[in-house]
Short mmCIF file of C-alpha atoms and ligand atoms in Angstrom, two decimals:
data_model
loop_
_atom_site.label_atom_id
_atom_site.label_comp_id
_atom_site.label_asym_id
_atom_site.label_seq_id
_atom_site.Cartn_x
_atom_site.Cartn_y
_atom_site.Cartn_z
CA UNK K 1 13.32 23.65 -1.41
CA UNK K 2 9.84 22.24 -0.85
CA UNK K 3 8.66 18.81 -2.01
CA UNK K 4 5.84 16.32 -1.35
CA UNK K 5 6.15 12.67 -0.28
CA UNK K 6 3.34 10.24 -1.14
CA UNK K 7 3.39 6.48 -0.67
CA UNK K 8 0.91 3.59 -0.97
CA UNK K 9 -1.64 5.28 -3.25
CA UNK K 10 -2.91 1.92 -4.35
CA UNK K 11 -5.02 3.28 -7.25
CA UNK K 12 -7.85 0.73 -7.80
CA UNK K 13 -7.53 -0.75 -4.35
CA UNK K 14 -11.19 -1.20 -3.24
CA UNK K 15 -13.22 -3.80 -5.14
CA UNK K 16 -16.54 -2.60 -3.86
CA UNK K 17 -17.75 -0.01 -6.42
CA UNK K 18 -18.91 2.32 -3.50
CA UNK K 19 -15.17 2.92 -2.73
CA UNK K 20 -13.62 2.22 -6.11
CA UNK K 21 -13.04 5.79 -6.83
CA UNK K 22 -11.67 6.80 -3.38
CA UNK K 23 -7.91 6.23 -3.95
CA UNK K 24 -7.90 7.85 -7.31
CA UNK K 25 -9.80 10.93 -5.87
CA UNK K 26 -7.27 11.00 -2.90
CA UNK K 27 -4.50 11.20 -5.42
CA UNK K 28 -6.24 14.00 -7.33
CA UNK K 29 -6.87 16.01 -4.18
CA UNK K 30 -3.29 15.46 -2.93
CA UNK K 31 -1.85 16.61 -6.25
CA UNK K 32 -3.98 19.81 -6.14
CA UNK K 33 -2.75 20.50 -2.63
CA UNK K 34 0.83 20.07 -3.85
CA UNK K 35 0.21 22.52 -6.62
CA UNK K 36 -1.22 25.08 -4.31
CA UNK K 37 1.62 24.74 -2.04
CA UNK K 38 4.04 25.16 -4.94
CA UNK K 39 6.10 22.17 -4.34
CA UNK K 40 9.28 21.69 -6.53
CA UNK K 41 8.64 17.97 -6.96
CA UNK K 42 6.62 14.95 -5.77
CA UNK K 43 8.06 11.53 -4.52
CA UNK K 44 5.99 8.44 -4.64
CA UNK K 45 7.55 5.65 -2.42
CA UNK K 46 5.97 2.65 -4.09
CA UNK K 47 2.49 1.17 -4.59
CA UNK K 48 1.27 3.95 -6.85
CA UNK K 49 -1.11 1.36 -8.33
CA UNK K 50 -2.79 -1.58 -6.67
CA UNK K 51 -1.72 -3.86 -9.46
CA UNK K 52 0.98 -3.89 -12.14
CA UNK K 53 -1.63 -3.49 -14.92
CA UNK K 54 -4.39 -1.11 -13.66
CA UNK K 55 -7.70 -0.59 -15.40
CA UNK K 56 -8.02 1.73 -18.31
CA UNK K 57 -10.48 3.96 -16.52
CA UNK K 58 -8.24 4.56 -13.57
CA UNK K 59 -5.25 4.98 -15.82
CA UNK K 60 -6.99 7.64 -17.80
CA UNK K 61 -7.73 9.68 -14.83
CA UNK K 62 -4.23 9.35 -13.23
CA UNK K 63 -2.47 9.97 -16.50
CA UNK K 64 -4.18 13.29 -17.06
CA UNK K 65 -3.25 14.38 -13.61
CA UNK K 66 0.35 13.49 -14.18
CA UNK K 67 0.26 15.39 -17.41
CA UNK K 68 -0.99 18.56 -15.64
CA UNK K 69 2.09 18.09 -13.25
CA UNK K 70 4.46 17.59 -16.22
CA UNK K 71 3.04 20.72 -17.82
CA UNK K 72 3.57 22.76 -14.71
CA UNK K 73 7.14 21.47 -14.53
CA UNK K 74 6.64 19.58 -11.35
CA UNK K 75 8.60 16.27 -11.77
CA UNK K 76 7.33 12.96 -10.11
CA UNK K 77 10.05 10.76 -8.83
CA UNK K 78 8.90 7.10 -8.03
CA UNK K 79 10.21 3.68 -6.91
CA UNK K 80 8.07 0.62 -7.58
CA UNK K 81 6.25 -0.94 -4.65
CA UNK K 82 5.42 -4.58 -4.03
CA UNK K 83 2.11 -4.03 -5.86
CA UNK K 84 3.38 -2.27 -8.93
CA UNK K 85 5.67 -5.13 -9.78
CA UNK K 86 4.63 -8.08 -11.89
CA UNK K 87 6.92 -11.20 -11.51
CA UNK K 88 7.95 -10.83 -15.08
CA UNK K 89 8.93 -7.25 -14.57
CA UNK K 90 5.99 -5.75 -16.54
CA UNK K 91 4.59 -2.66 -14.98
CA UNK K 92 2.49 0.28 -16.00
CA UNK K 93 5.18 2.50 -14.36
CA UNK K 94 7.37 1.84 -17.36
CA UNK K 95 4.75 3.09 -19.77
CA UNK K 96 4.28 6.27 -17.83
CA UNK K 97 8.02 6.83 -17.52
CA UNK K 98 8.44 6.40 -21.32
CA UNK K 99 5.84 8.98 -21.80
CA UNK K 100 7.85 11.35 -19.70
CA UNK K 101 5.22 11.56 -16.83
CA UNK K 102 7.40 10.21 -14.07
CA UNK K 103 10.93 9.01 -13.32
CA UNK K 104 11.73 5.80 -11.73
CA UNK K 105 14.83 6.61 -9.51
CA UNK K 106 15.71 3.04 -8.88
CA UNK K 107 18.63 3.02 -11.40
CA UNK K 108 21.96 1.37 -11.09
CA UNK K 109 24.08 -1.52 -12.11
CA UNK K 110 25.11 -4.77 -10.67
CA UNK K 111 28.84 -5.69 -10.95
CA UNK K 112 30.27 -9.09 -11.57
CA UNK K 113 30.50 -9.72 -7.93
CA UNK K 114 26.76 -9.16 -7.67
CA UNK K 115 27.20 -5.77 -5.81
CA UNK K 116 24.47 -3.25 -6.65
CA UNK K 117 25.66 0.24 -7.39
CA UNK K 118 22.83 2.82 -7.33
CA UNK K 119 22.91 6.02 -9.31
CA UNK K 120 21.48 9.30 -8.37
CA UNK K 121 18.77 11.12 -10.37
CA UNK K 122 19.32 14.86 -10.00
CA UNK K 123 16.31 17.20 -9.88
CA UNK K 124 17.12 19.94 -12.24
CA UNK K 125 15.42 22.82 -10.50
CA UNK K 126 16.63 22.09 -6.94
CA UNK K 127 19.75 19.92 -7.41
CA UNK K 128 18.28 17.33 -5.02
CA UNK K 129 19.90 14.02 -5.58
CA UNK K 130 17.45 11.12 -5.43
CA UNK K 131 17.90 7.31 -5.37
CA UNK K 132 16.29 4.43 -3.83
CA UNK K 133 15.21 0.67 -3.69
CA UNK K 134 11.71 -0.40 -4.75
CA UNK K 135 9.78 -3.14 -3.11
CA UNK K 136 9.02 -6.67 -4.41
CA UNK K 137 6.58 -9.18 -3.28
CA UNK K 138 7.75 -11.67 -0.59
CA UNK K 139 10.74 -9.49 0.30
CA UNK K 140 12.99 -10.24 -2.69
CA UNK K 141 14.10 -6.59 -2.15
CA UNK K 142 15.95 -7.67 1.01
CA UNK K 143 18.39 -9.25 -1.43
CA UNK K 144 19.08 -5.88 -3.08
CA UNK K 145 19.82 -4.23 0.31
CA UNK K 146 22.29 -7.00 1.09
CA UNK K 147 24.22 -6.38 -2.25
CA UNK K 148 24.07 -2.47 -1.96
CA UNK K 149 27.30 -0.50 -2.22
CA UNK K 150 27.04 2.03 0.53
CA UNK K 151 30.24 3.88 0.41
CA UNK K 152 29.79 5.77 -2.85
CA UNK K 153 26.21 6.78 -1.88
CA UNK K 154 27.36 8.10 1.56
CA UNK K 155 30.32 10.03 0.03
CA UNK K 156 28.16 12.00 -2.36
CA UNK K 157 27.74 15.68 -1.44
CA UNK K 158 24.56 17.72 -1.66
CA UNK K 159 20.95 17.28 -0.64
CA UNK K 160 20.29 13.51 -0.85
CA UNK K 161 17.00 11.63 -0.79
CA UNK K 162 16.79 7.81 -0.24
CA UNK K 163 13.40 6.31 -1.26
CA UNK K 164 12.61 2.81 0.07
CA UNK K 165 9.57 0.47 0.21
CA UNK K 166 10.08 -1.81 3.13
CA UNK K 167 9.41 -2.09 6.82
CA UNK K 168 12.42 -1.18 8.91
CA UNK K 169 13.30 -3.73 11.60
CA UNK K 170 13.79 -1.13 14.31
CA UNK K 171 10.55 0.61 13.62
CA UNK K 172 7.95 -1.97 13.02
CA UNK K 173 4.62 -0.74 14.33
CA UNK K 174 2.64 -2.66 16.87
CA UNK K 175 0.80 -5.67 15.51
CA UNK K 176 3.28 -5.93 12.59
CA UNK K 177 6.07 -7.56 14.56
CA UNK K 178 6.05 -10.65 12.22
CA UNK K 179 6.57 -8.69 9.06
CA UNK K 180 9.70 -9.08 6.94
CA UNK K 181 11.87 -6.05 7.47
CA UNK K 182 15.31 -4.59 6.63
CA UNK K 183 17.57 -3.40 9.45
CA UNK K 184 18.43 0.37 9.38
CA UNK K 185 22.12 -0.53 9.01
CA UNK K 186 21.47 -1.82 5.42
CA UNK K 187 20.50 1.79 4.34
CA UNK K 188 23.13 4.47 3.49
CA UNK K 189 23.87 6.82 6.24
CA UNK K 190 23.85 10.60 6.25
CA UNK K 191 21.10 11.32 3.71
CA UNK K 192 19.00 14.45 4.20
CA UNK K 193 15.68 12.59 3.93
CA UNK K 194 14.60 8.99 3.90
CA UNK K 195 11.17 8.70 2.03
CA UNK K 196 9.65 5.47 2.97
CA UNK K 197 6.56 3.50 2.05
CA UNK K 198 5.03 -0.08 2.42
CA UNK K 199 3.93 0.39 6.07
CA UNK K 200 0.45 1.77 5.91
CA UNK K 201 0.96 3.95 9.01
CA UNK K 202 2.23 7.47 9.55
CA UNK K 203 5.79 7.38 10.84
CA UNK K 204 8.37 10.18 11.44
CA UNK K 205 11.65 9.93 13.22
CA UNK K 206 14.97 11.71 13.21
CA UNK K 207 17.67 9.16 13.58
CA UNK K 208 21.27 10.22 14.45
CA UNK K 209 23.90 9.27 11.78
CA UNK K 210 20.95 8.91 9.38
CA UNK K 211 18.46 11.83 9.07
CA UNK K 212 14.78 12.38 8.93
CA UNK K 213 12.89 9.02 8.19
CA UNK K 214 9.28 9.14 7.41
CA UNK K 215 6.44 7.11 6.02
CA UNK K 216 3.23 9.00 5.18
CA UNK K 217 0.89 6.01 5.29
CA UNK K 218 -1.58 5.42 2.59
CA UNK K 219 -3.30 8.34 0.62
CA UNK K 220 -6.61 6.52 1.30
CA UNK K 221 -7.04 3.59 3.66
CA UNK K 222 -7.22 0.19 2.09
CA UNK K 223 -9.11 -1.91 4.44
CA UNK K 224 -11.17 -1.98 7.69
CA UNK K 225 -8.09 -1.87 9.88
CA UNK K 226 -6.60 1.11 8.19
CA UNK K 227 -9.89 2.96 8.17
CA UNK K 228 -10.06 2.36 11.87
CA UNK K 229 -6.54 3.21 12.76
CA UNK K 230 -5.69 5.96 10.34
CA UNK K 231 -9.14 7.14 9.53
CA UNK K 232 -8.06 9.14 6.42
CA UNK K 233 -4.96 9.12 4.46
CA UNK K 234 -2.28 11.78 3.93
CA UNK K 235 1.15 12.76 2.72
CA UNK K 236 4.11 14.73 3.78
CA UNK K 237 5.27 18.14 2.61
CA UNK K 238 9.06 18.57 3.31
CA UNK K 239 10.73 21.85 3.66
CA UNK K 240 14.39 22.36 3.73
CA UNK K 241 15.97 25.62 4.75
CA UNK K 242 19.38 26.94 3.63
CA UNK K 243 20.94 25.96 7.01
CA UNK K 244 20.21 22.31 6.19
CA UNK K 245 17.29 21.91 8.55
CA UNK K 246 14.57 19.50 7.21
CA UNK K 247 11.01 19.74 8.38
CA UNK K 248 8.14 17.34 7.55
CA UNK K 249 4.44 18.24 7.96
CA UNK K 250 1.92 15.56 7.54
CA UNK K 251 -1.14 16.77 5.44
CA UNK K 252 -4.43 14.84 5.87
CA UNK K 253 -6.41 13.98 2.64
CA UNK K 254 -10.13 13.61 3.53
CA UNK K 255 -12.29 12.00 0.95
CA UNK K 256 -14.98 10.57 3.39
CA UNK K 257 -15.65 10.93 7.04
CA UNK K 258 -15.29 7.87 9.14
CA UNK K 259 -17.67 6.92 11.92
CA UNK K 260 -16.97 4.01 14.24
CA UNK K 261 -19.67 1.94 16.11
CA UNK K 262 -18.58 -0.59 18.65
CA UNK K 263 -21.08 -2.99 20.06
CA UNK K 264 -20.31 -5.36 23.00
CA UNK K 265 -22.28 -8.60 22.35
CA UNK K 266 -20.96 -10.33 25.53
CA UNK K 267 -23.79 -12.33 27.29
CA UNK K 268 -26.34 -10.59 25.00
CA UNK K 269 -29.10 -12.29 22.96
CA UNK K 270 -29.01 -11.63 19.02
CA UNK K 271 -32.09 -9.35 19.60
CA UNK K 272 -30.39 -7.32 22.25
CA UNK K 273 -27.38 -6.90 19.87
CA UNK K 274 -29.65 -5.81 16.99
CA UNK K 275 -31.31 -3.26 19.43
CA UNK K 276 -27.86 -1.94 20.48
CA UNK K 277 -26.90 -1.59 16.78
CA UNK K 278 -29.99 0.34 15.94
CA UNK K 279 -29.64 2.47 19.05
CA UNK K 280 -26.05 3.34 18.06
CA UNK K 281 -27.30 4.97 14.77
CA UNK K 282 -30.15 6.70 16.50
CA UNK K 283 -31.09 9.99 14.66
CA UNK K 284 -27.76 10.30 12.90
CA UNK K 285 -27.24 10.99 9.17
CA UNK K 286 -24.27 9.57 7.52
CA UNK K 287 -23.78 11.84 4.44
CA UNK K 288 -20.43 11.27 2.87
CA UNK K 289 -19.48 8.98 5.76
CA UNK K 290 -17.94 5.44 5.87
CA UNK K 291 -19.44 3.60 8.89
CA UNK K 292 -17.25 1.06 10.60
CA UNK K 293 -19.06 -1.45 12.84
CA UNK K 294 -17.32 -3.75 15.15
CA UNK K 295 -19.28 -6.23 17.19
CA UNK K 296 -17.38 -8.54 19.62
CA UNK K 297 -18.20 -10.92 22.39
CA UNK K 298 -19.94 -14.31 22.99
CA UNK K 299 -23.70 -14.28 22.80
CA UNK K 300 -25.74 -15.61 25.71
CA UNK K 301 -28.09 -17.40 23.29
CA UNK K 302 -28.59 -18.08 19.60
CA UNK K 303 -26.30 -17.85 16.60
CA UNK K 304 -24.41 -14.83 15.13
CA UNK K 305 -26.56 -15.10 11.98
CA UNK K 306 -29.67 -14.21 14.18
CA UNK K 307 -28.33 -10.75 14.56
CA UNK K 308 -30.22 -8.29 12.46
CA UNK K 309 -27.27 -7.03 10.43
CA UNK K 310 -29.39 -6.76 7.36
CA UNK K 311 -31.95 -4.45 9.00
CA UNK K 312 -28.84 -2.40 10.46
CA UNK K 313 -27.25 -2.18 7.00
CA UNK K 314 -30.44 -1.05 5.33
CA UNK K 315 -30.91 1.64 8.02
CA UNK K 316 -27.40 2.96 7.69
CA UNK K 317 -27.44 3.11 3.90
CA UNK K 318 -30.92 4.85 4.19
CA UNK K 319 -29.12 7.47 6.10
CA UNK K 320 -26.79 8.09 3.20
CA UNK K 321 -23.72 6.21 4.33
CA UNK K 322 -21.12 5.81 1.50
CA UNK K 323 -20.06 2.42 2.68
CA UNK K 324 -20.48 0.19 5.77
CA UNK K 325 -17.68 -2.11 6.79
CA UNK K 326 -18.20 -4.67 9.37
CA UNK K 327 -15.74 -6.62 11.60
CA UNK K 328 -17.20 -9.59 13.54
CA UNK K 329 -13.98 -11.48 13.95
CA UNK K 330 -14.33 -11.62 17.64
CA UNK K 331 -17.99 -12.28 17.74
CA UNK K 332 -19.14 -15.93 18.56
CA UNK K 333 -22.54 -17.62 19.02
CA UNK K 334 -23.46 -19.46 22.18
CA UNK K 335 -22.76 -23.05 20.98
CA UNK K 336 -19.70 -22.96 18.82
CA UNK K 337 -16.50 -21.07 18.36
CA UNK K 338 -15.99 -19.82 14.91
CA UNK K 339 -12.48 -20.35 13.48
CA UNK K 340 -11.21 -17.22 11.84
CA UNK K 341 -8.07 -16.73 9.87
CA UNK K 342 -6.21 -13.86 11.40
CA UNK K 343 -4.81 -12.52 8.32
CA UNK K 344 -6.18 -9.54 6.42
CA UNK K 345 -5.39 -10.06 2.77
CA UNK K 346 -5.14 -12.85 0.26
CA UNK K 347 -1.41 -12.10 -0.07
CA UNK K 348 -0.83 -12.45 3.68
CA UNK K 349 -2.52 -15.90 3.65
CA UNK K 350 -0.59 -16.90 0.47
CA UNK K 351 2.59 -15.83 2.09
CA UNK K 352 1.91 -17.70 5.38
CA UNK K 353 1.12 -20.87 3.49
CA UNK K 354 4.10 -20.61 1.26
CA UNK K 355 6.44 -20.16 4.24
CA UNK K 356 4.74 -22.99 6.14
CA UNK K 357 4.99 -25.53 3.36
CA UNK K 358 8.24 -24.52 1.73
CA UNK K 359 10.98 -27.17 1.57
CA UNK K 360 8.58 -30.20 1.18
CA UNK K 361 9.16 -30.74 -2.50
CA UNK K 362 12.94 -30.90 -2.37
CA UNK K 363 13.01 -30.15 -6.07
CA UNK K 364 14.49 -26.77 -5.37
CA UNK K 365 16.36 -25.02 -2.64
CA UNK K 366 13.88 -23.56 -0.18
CA UNK K 367 14.38 -19.83 -1.03
CA UNK K 368 13.97 -20.71 -4.78
CA UNK K 369 10.88 -22.66 -4.01
CA UNK K 370 9.28 -19.85 -2.05
CA UNK K 371 10.06 -17.50 -4.85
CA UNK K 372 8.74 -19.73 -7.47
CA UNK K 373 5.56 -20.46 -5.45
CA UNK K 374 4.96 -16.75 -5.22
CA UNK K 375 5.51 -15.88 -8.83
CA UNK K 376 3.35 -18.76 -10.00
CA UNK K 377 0.50 -17.90 -7.78
CA UNK K 378 0.70 -14.41 -9.10
CA UNK K 379 0.82 -15.45 -12.78
CA UNK K 380 -1.91 -18.17 -12.54
CA UNK K 381 -4.23 -15.84 -10.70
CA UNK K 382 -4.19 -13.39 -13.60
CA UNK K 383 -7.43 -12.68 -15.49
CA UNK K 384 -8.01 -11.77 -19.08
CA UNK K 385 -7.52 -8.16 -19.70
CA UNK K 386 -10.06 -5.80 -21.31
CA UNK K 387 -9.99 -6.33 -25.06
CA UNK K 388 -7.61 -9.28 -24.92
CA UNK K 389 -8.51 -12.37 -26.97
CA UNK K 390 -8.55 -15.73 -25.36
CA UNK K 391 -5.58 -16.81 -27.55
CA UNK K 392 -3.54 -13.78 -26.54
CA UNK K 393 -4.44 -14.39 -22.89
CA UNK K 394 -3.30 -17.98 -22.95
CA UNK K 395 -0.20 -17.08 -24.79
CA UNK K 396 0.61 -14.44 -22.22
CA UNK K 397 0.10 -16.82 -19.31
CA UNK K 398 2.20 -19.49 -20.95
CA UNK K 399 5.04 -16.98 -21.67
CA UNK K 400 4.99 -15.60 -18.17
CA UNK K 401 5.08 -19.20 -16.80
CA UNK K 402 8.00 -20.14 -19.02
CA UNK K 403 9.95 -17.03 -17.99
CA UNK K 404 9.41 -17.62 -14.31
CA UNK K 405 10.20 -21.27 -14.40
CA UNK K 406 13.07 -20.80 -16.81
CA UNK K 407 12.06 -22.95 -19.66
CA UNK K 408 11.80 -22.38 -23.40
CA UNK K 409 8.41 -22.87 -25.04
MN1 LIG W 1 1.29 -0.60 0.10
#
């Protein structure tokens, strides 16, 4: 048996039009590689799309690729990720599943005692039994793990795959120690393969009592840090031999080259920093390359805005760079220290503020308040969809609101 494991594809993730196609292209390329390697099926461990309602253009491309796979009889098994999920449960994944293009393996029932019994989805060709738990925003999925009936899952015979979309407490990567996570003990033991997602880093570990646990990282990096740390994305190909051995190989997916420039601004004048930036690009050409530039340190004189970034950017784009990303979070001018928020995404900041302020209103229990705040932020941030009338849009927002708050309109 040979299968592929993708996660965190985030179709539509980059707002900048220069990189808007990158995650979709990475998906196309990864699928082509899987076809070439004759995989039996493909797993997607959450965050297939960057939002629950992706744009029509992206959907068109992705759907025709999924159709190619369906026509070749290569099934796609998926769990929703924190990004695929809308608070009201609406997601494009349902549409694709109804069209027979993929299968959501997070299936089960919850008993009167609130216990969650998961069902396996059996792959017809290989007999592999697949189940899993998707991710939700703000770690609502932790609740699922707490209710999960493990015994029946652990007793099941055969080649079993558990898909998950969460950080694991024991294996949080450096710099992500504060992240919400699920302890390994909440996952069923003895599965053949644990297909993870959510952490945008490559991870692979064989754990006694459990099995091979991996996270492939994103198919294409989603921000400056990921570009710097992982450079390019990738996925796993897993091969299991008849003696039960499971081997994972990470396959890179290269869409653009990444070139990093570091400039130390400590005790330099803005002019000296500009010179250092220009010297760093020298005679280079940046065809099909993303250039990352990190400038850090405290200037000897002047302001950070005196640095000739504009001149630098023009020169780099002139040399055919696809995109230039700059990080100056540790750069300060002579006379004042800039205050920077040390969070990378809007969601991180929202999450931080919600946690910090929860419990002040006393109108709801704290957990309910956090949950509500999250869902309301999500709903109220929605924009009008393509082709949607203003009246329909307002109706949709009102209905979503009523559903979340639990009132009748
Ligand atoms: Mn993700």
